[in-house]
Tab-separated table of C-alpha atoms in Angstrom:
chain	number	residue	atom	x	y	z
A	17	UNK	CA	-76.355	35.303	14.298
A	18	UNK	CA	-79.189	36.969	12.956
A	19	UNK	CA	-81.407	33.818	13.181
A	20	UNK	CA	-80.405	33.088	16.603
A	21	UNK	CA	-81.211	36.863	17.558
A	22	UNK	CA	-84.912	36.750	16.093
A	23	UNK	CA	-85.159	33.451	17.776
A	24	UNK	CA	-84.641	35.107	21.116
A	25	UNK	CA	-86.910	37.914	19.932
A	26	UNK	CA	-89.885	35.996	19.149
A	27	UNK	CA	-89.660	33.986	22.562
A	28	UNK	CA	-89.439	37.272	24.470
A	29	UNK	CA	-92.494	38.907	22.699
A	30	UNK	CA	-94.383	36.059	23.800
A	31	UNK	CA	-94.156	36.969	27.166
A	32	UNK	CA	-95.634	40.587	26.656
A	33	UNK	CA	-98.948	39.852	28.191
A	34	UNK	CA	-97.532	38.738	31.341
A	35	UNK	CA	-97.048	42.630	32.573
A	36	UNK	CA	-100.665	43.122	31.995
A	37	UNK	CA	-101.995	40.749	34.390
A	38	UNK	CA	-104.118	43.010	37.234
A	39	UNK	CA	-103.420	43.020	40.654
A	40	UNK	CA	-105.531	40.276	42.937
A	41	UNK	CA	-108.741	41.680	44.126
A	42	UNK	CA	-110.690	38.975	45.786
A	43	UNK	CA	-114.331	40.109	47.160
A	44	UNK	CA	-116.170	38.179	49.752
A	45	UNK	CA	-114.789	35.675	52.281
A	46	UNK	CA	-111.054	34.758	52.338
A	47	UNK	CA	-110.392	31.491	50.149
A	48	UNK	CA	-108.307	28.699	50.646
A	49	UNK	CA	-104.912	28.621	49.185
A	50	UNK	CA	-103.211	25.253	48.341
A	51	UNK	CA	-99.409	24.433	47.834
A	52	UNK	CA	-98.865	23.362	43.955
A	53	UNK	CA	-96.337	20.371	44.019
A	54	UNK	CA	-93.536	19.489	41.441
A	55	UNK	CA	-95.754	16.720	40.150
A	56	UNK	CA	-98.498	19.453	39.292
A	57	UNK	CA	-95.976	21.671	37.574
A	58	UNK	CA	-94.737	19.155	35.406
A	59	UNK	CA	-95.076	17.721	31.792
A	60	UNK	CA	-93.253	14.664	31.085
A	61	UNK	CA	-94.019	15.300	27.259
A	62	UNK	CA	-91.912	18.288	26.783
A	63	UNK	CA	-88.335	17.085	26.306
A	64	UNK	CA	-86.858	19.871	28.222
A	65	UNK	CA	-88.862	19.809	31.466
A	66	UNK	CA	-85.848	18.922	33.568
A	67	UNK	CA	-84.734	22.689	32.860
A	68	UNK	CA	-87.944	23.831	34.945
A	69	UNK	CA	-87.001	21.810	37.694
A	70	UNK	CA	-83.338	23.082	37.363
A	71	UNK	CA	-85.046	26.449	37.650
A	72	UNK	CA	-86.653	26.063	40.832
A	73	UNK	CA	-83.771	24.528	42.520
A	74	UNK	CA	-81.760	27.510	41.659
A	75	UNK	CA	-84.177	29.837	43.022
A	76	UNK	CA	-83.941	28.103	46.348
A	77	UNK	CA	-80.073	27.992	46.183
A	78	UNK	CA	-80.142	31.748	45.159
A	79	UNK	CA	-81.886	33.130	47.769
A	80	UNK	CA	-80.080	30.629	50.104
A	81	UNK	CA	-76.736	32.196	49.057
A	82	UNK	CA	-77.579	35.957	48.265
A	83	UNK	CA	-77.600	38.764	50.772
A	84	UNK	CA	-80.908	40.835	49.782
A	85	UNK	CA	-79.187	43.430	51.688
A	86	UNK	CA	-76.313	43.997	49.462
A	87	UNK	CA	-75.928	44.477	46.123
A	88	UNK	CA	-75.135	41.867	43.668
A	89	UNK	CA	-72.070	42.215	41.202
A	90	UNK	CA	-70.800	39.666	38.424
A	91	UNK	CA	-68.261	37.872	40.444
A	92	UNK	CA	-70.798	37.030	43.400
A	93	UNK	CA	-73.382	35.732	40.575
A	94	UNK	CA	-70.552	33.767	39.255
A	95	UNK	CA	-69.868	32.508	42.612
A	96	UNK	CA	-73.613	31.255	43.196
A	97	UNK	CA	-73.807	29.651	39.788
A	98	UNK	CA	-70.295	27.790	40.373
A	99	UNK	CA	-71.780	26.631	43.624
A	100	UNK	CA	-75.099	25.449	42.093
A	101	UNK	CA	-73.497	23.557	39.519
A	102	UNK	CA	-71.562	21.870	41.956
A	103	UNK	CA	-74.404	20.846	44.231
A	104	UNK	CA	-75.856	19.246	41.166
A	105	UNK	CA	-72.552	17.792	39.807
A	106	UNK	CA	-72.617	19.446	36.704
A	107	UNK	CA	-69.965	21.174	34.809
A	108	UNK	CA	-69.111	24.873	35.340
A	109	UNK	CA	-66.146	25.629	33.271
A	110	UNK	CA	-64.915	28.147	30.764
A	111	UNK	CA	-67.903	27.397	28.669
A	112	UNK	CA	-70.131	28.389	31.376
A	113	UNK	CA	-68.488	31.408	32.459
A	114	UNK	CA	-68.520	32.853	29.356
A	115	UNK	CA	-71.827	31.720	28.505
A	116	UNK	CA	-73.263	33.651	31.813
A	117	UNK	CA	-71.160	36.736	30.803
A	118	UNK	CA	-73.103	36.947	27.849
A	119	UNK	CA	-76.244	36.162	29.660
A	120	UNK	CA	-75.492	39.166	31.915
A	121	UNK	CA	-74.851	41.570	28.835
A	122	UNK	CA	-78.226	40.346	27.067
A	123	UNK	CA	-80.264	40.835	30.291
A	124	UNK	CA	-78.585	44.528	30.630
A	125	UNK	CA	-79.757	45.094	26.860
A	126	UNK	CA	-83.410	44.352	28.054
A	127	UNK	CA	-83.056	45.913	30.754
A	128	UNK	CA	-84.526	42.501	32.985
A	129	UNK	CA	-85.888	43.611	36.520
A	130	UNK	CA	-84.877	47.074	36.628
A	131	UNK	CA	-86.740	49.720	37.799
A	132	UNK	CA	-87.757	51.111	34.781
A	133	UNK	CA	-90.707	51.176	32.280
A	134	UNK	CA	-92.261	47.876	31.778
A	135	UNK	CA	-90.292	45.639	30.162
A	136	UNK	CA	-92.436	45.263	26.955
A	137	UNK	CA	-92.020	48.856	26.366
A	138	UNK	CA	-88.262	48.818	26.572
A	139	UNK	CA	-88.129	46.185	24.081
A	140	UNK	CA	-90.143	47.847	21.732
A	141	UNK	CA	-88.061	50.772	22.075
A	142	UNK	CA	-84.994	48.934	21.210
A	143	UNK	CA	-86.466	46.703	18.452
A	144	UNK	CA	-89.593	48.767	17.146
A	145	UNK	CA	-89.810	46.878	13.707
A	146	UNK	CA	-89.257	43.532	15.153
A	147	UNK	CA	-91.533	44.385	18.034
A	148	UNK	CA	-94.325	45.451	15.457
A	149	UNK	CA	-93.583	42.636	13.289
A	150	UNK	CA	-93.825	39.735	15.982
A	151	UNK	CA	-96.225	40.612	18.397
A	152	UNK	CA	-98.476	37.728	19.370
A	153	UNK	CA	-101.190	37.195	17.051
A	154	UNK	CA	-103.446	34.981	15.500
A	155	UNK	CA	-100.544	33.676	13.195
A	156	UNK	CA	-98.303	33.397	16.096
A	157	UNK	CA	-100.376	30.753	18.093
A	158	UNK	CA	-97.896	29.934	21.047
A	159	UNK	CA	-97.897	33.047	23.091
A	160	UNK	CA	-98.020	32.058	26.943
A	161	UNK	CA	-101.779	32.234	27.853
A	162	UNK	CA	-101.305	34.725	30.781
A	163	UNK	CA	-104.388	36.164	30.903
A	164	UNK	CA	-105.463	33.142	33.159
A	165	UNK	CA	-103.219	34.894	36.053
A	166	UNK	CA	-105.121	37.700	36.076
A	167	UNK	CA	-106.894	38.036	39.689
A	168	UNK	CA	-110.432	38.110	38.061
A	169	UNK	CA	-109.947	34.700	36.503
A	170	UNK	CA	-110.900	32.178	39.512
A	171	UNK	CA	-111.427	32.740	43.370
A	172	UNK	CA	-107.826	31.902	44.305
A	173	UNK	CA	-104.117	31.882	43.544
A	174	UNK	CA	-104.203	28.226	43.448
A	175	UNK	CA	-106.981	27.979	40.650
A	176	UNK	CA	-105.536	30.737	38.446
A	177	UNK	CA	-101.993	28.974	38.529
A	178	UNK	CA	-103.269	25.511	37.967
A	179	UNK	CA	-105.457	26.978	34.997
A	180	UNK	CA	-102.555	28.684	33.935
A	181	UNK	CA	-100.299	25.460	33.759
A	182	UNK	CA	-102.635	23.094	32.226
A	183	UNK	CA	-103.418	25.703	29.463
A	184	UNK	CA	-99.099	25.901	28.910
A	185	UNK	CA	-99.394	21.944	28.706
A	186	UNK	CA	-101.743	22.108	26.002
A	187	UNK	CA	-99.832	24.930	24.003
A	188	UNK	CA	-96.658	22.820	24.330
A	189	UNK	CA	-98.446	19.949	22.614
A	190	UNK	CA	-99.501	22.108	19.641
A	191	UNK	CA	-95.363	23.310	19.517
A	192	UNK	CA	-94.705	19.700	19.667
A	193	UNK	CA	-97.233	18.828	16.512
A	194	UNK	CA	-96.271	21.807	14.482
A	195	UNK	CA	-94.190	20.265	11.452
A	196	UNK	CA	-93.866	24.524	10.431
A	197	UNK	CA	-91.074	25.022	13.415
A	198	UNK	CA	-87.752	24.532	13.314
A	199	UNK	CA	-85.777	22.544	15.851
A	200	UNK	CA	-84.202	25.552	17.533
A	201	UNK	CA	-87.463	27.267	17.408
A	202	UNK	CA	-89.063	24.462	19.271
A	203	UNK	CA	-86.509	24.127	21.681
A	204	UNK	CA	-87.023	28.078	22.235
A	205	UNK	CA	-90.661	27.973	22.960
A	206	UNK	CA	-90.529	24.332	24.743
A	207	UNK	CA	-87.998	25.973	27.206
A	208	UNK	CA	-89.869	29.133	27.458
A	209	UNK	CA	-93.117	27.275	28.250
A	210	UNK	CA	-91.810	24.919	30.913
A	211	UNK	CA	-90.093	27.588	32.775
A	212	UNK	CA	-93.213	29.742	32.931
A	213	UNK	CA	-94.920	26.323	34.213
A	214	UNK	CA	-92.544	25.878	37.267
A	215	UNK	CA	-92.159	29.532	37.662
A	216	UNK	CA	-95.964	30.120	38.041
A	217	UNK	CA	-96.073	27.399	40.533
A	218	UNK	CA	-93.105	28.391	42.283
A	219	UNK	CA	-93.896	32.018	42.619
A	220	UNK	CA	-97.446	31.222	43.804
A	221	UNK	CA	-95.891	29.060	46.604
A	222	UNK	CA	-93.802	31.711	47.716
A	223	UNK	CA	-96.762	34.485	47.649
A	224	UNK	CA	-99.678	32.299	48.802
A	225	UNK	CA	-98.298	29.790	50.912
A	226	UNK	CA	-94.708	30.046	52.373
A	227	UNK	CA	-95.118	33.835	52.919
A	228	UNK	CA	-92.856	34.989	55.769
A	229	UNK	CA	-91.182	31.731	55.591
A	230	UNK	CA	-89.554	32.225	52.081
A	231	UNK	CA	-86.579	34.765	51.964
A	232	UNK	CA	-88.178	35.988	48.491
A	233	UNK	CA	-91.545	37.062	50.180
A	234	UNK	CA	-90.622	40.524	51.697
A	235	UNK	CA	-89.513	41.769	48.607
A	236	UNK	CA	-92.555	40.254	46.656
A	237	UNK	CA	-94.661	42.483	49.382
A	238	UNK	CA	-92.804	45.498	48.694
A	239	UNK	CA	-93.058	45.203	45.263
A	240	UNK	CA	-96.755	44.295	45.140
A	241	UNK	CA	-97.670	47.746	46.342
A	242	UNK	CA	-96.506	49.366	42.994
A	243	UNK	CA	-97.189	46.688	40.678
A	244	UNK	CA	-100.546	45.512	39.160
A	245	UNK	CA	-99.494	42.023	39.335
A	246	UNK	CA	-95.728	41.261	40.596
A	247	UNK	CA	-95.915	37.586	40.111
A	248	UNK	CA	-96.605	38.467	36.378
A	249	UNK	CA	-94.025	40.302	36.283
A	250	UNK	CA	-91.578	37.897	37.608
A	251	UNK	CA	-92.878	34.930	35.915
A	252	UNK	CA	-92.433	37.385	32.516
A	253	UNK	CA	-88.985	37.573	33.618
A	254	UNK	CA	-88.350	33.952	34.124
A	255	UNK	CA	-89.847	33.024	30.688
A	256	UNK	CA	-87.861	35.818	28.707
A	257	UNK	CA	-84.717	34.302	30.713
A	258	UNK	CA	-85.439	31.056	29.285
A	259	UNK	CA	-86.003	32.283	26.103
A	260	UNK	CA	-81.959	33.641	26.366
A	261	UNK	CA	-80.646	31.017	28.325
A	262	UNK	CA	-82.018	28.369	25.995
A	263	UNK	CA	-79.699	29.733	23.140
A	264	UNK	CA	-76.740	30.798	25.072
A	265	UNK	CA	-74.006	28.514	24.747
A	266	UNK	CA	-72.923	26.880	28.193
A	267	UNK	CA	-76.135	27.995	29.822
A	268	UNK	CA	-79.482	26.333	30.587
A	269	UNK	CA	-82.682	27.456	30.212
A	270	UNK	CA	-83.543	27.007	33.842
A	271	UNK	CA	-80.559	28.353	35.691
A	272	UNK	CA	-80.354	30.984	32.931
A	273	UNK	CA	-84.019	32.092	33.751
A	274	UNK	CA	-82.980	32.308	37.445
A	275	UNK	CA	-81.129	35.181	37.281
A	276	UNK	CA	-83.692	37.075	35.831
A	277	UNK	CA	-86.339	36.101	38.257
A	278	UNK	CA	-83.875	37.123	41.171
A	279	UNK	CA	-83.392	40.263	39.672
A	280	UNK	CA	-87.280	41.089	39.394
A	281	UNK	CA	-87.969	39.978	42.985
A	282	UNK	CA	-84.875	41.236	44.747
A	283	UNK	CA	-84.429	45.023	43.013
A	284	UNK	CA	-83.158	46.682	46.014
A	285	UNK	CA	-80.137	44.352	46.231
A	286	UNK	CA	-78.967	44.462	42.824
A	287	UNK	CA	-76.586	47.133	41.094
A	288	UNK	CA	-77.661	46.420	37.766
A	289	UNK	CA	-73.690	44.706	37.379
A	290	UNK	CA	-74.504	43.805	33.584
A	291	UNK	CA	-74.526	47.745	32.692
């Protein structure tokens, strides 16, 4: 159990820099944004790439089933998961129910999506020794390259997001080639990186392309007023959710990350039912 917890902590800590993104400030003329396709998000060399596809599919399913004006609770969330699994012809039985209940508890401890100080500060408060030891550094070369999502890097969200996706693929190649990592450690990192790619593309499309056509957009706009980079916050929640979901029995990284993402976006709808 201790090894499992340490693997989760390593993967979660590599998401920390996501919250340091700055709000987009694009001077001069308006840039033209482009939709990022699933093909552009994917990486067939990652054996867990399908979890990213499931992640984005779950986000579409979640917003179609959830009412953002009403508070969420465990029963409603499990019902949404059950309908998603059924729609995708996946088993949703006792193992999945128990797994998602464990996941809710884990997210409650980490306060993912909750309107409190930034996620890294909460995590370091709960696990100060681990945070000091495992913070991404030159000796831990698999941190997500989230600085590329900063508004100063590129003239458009499209360019920044595509650069981020390509850089993540390069990191995935390094993870796959590393002979020092255990298989469990690789599983966590590869799931986390797969979700980060698909998440970045998904939320770019919501905020820059779909806009009012997406059920998430209004909440994105509201949150963006108070956040330096709300897309960064949501992608961070996704990546953290992937790390935990990859290791909880009965839960996949893709759907598991989706609840963290939904919580981060639809803040006003949640009664923090995992507490």
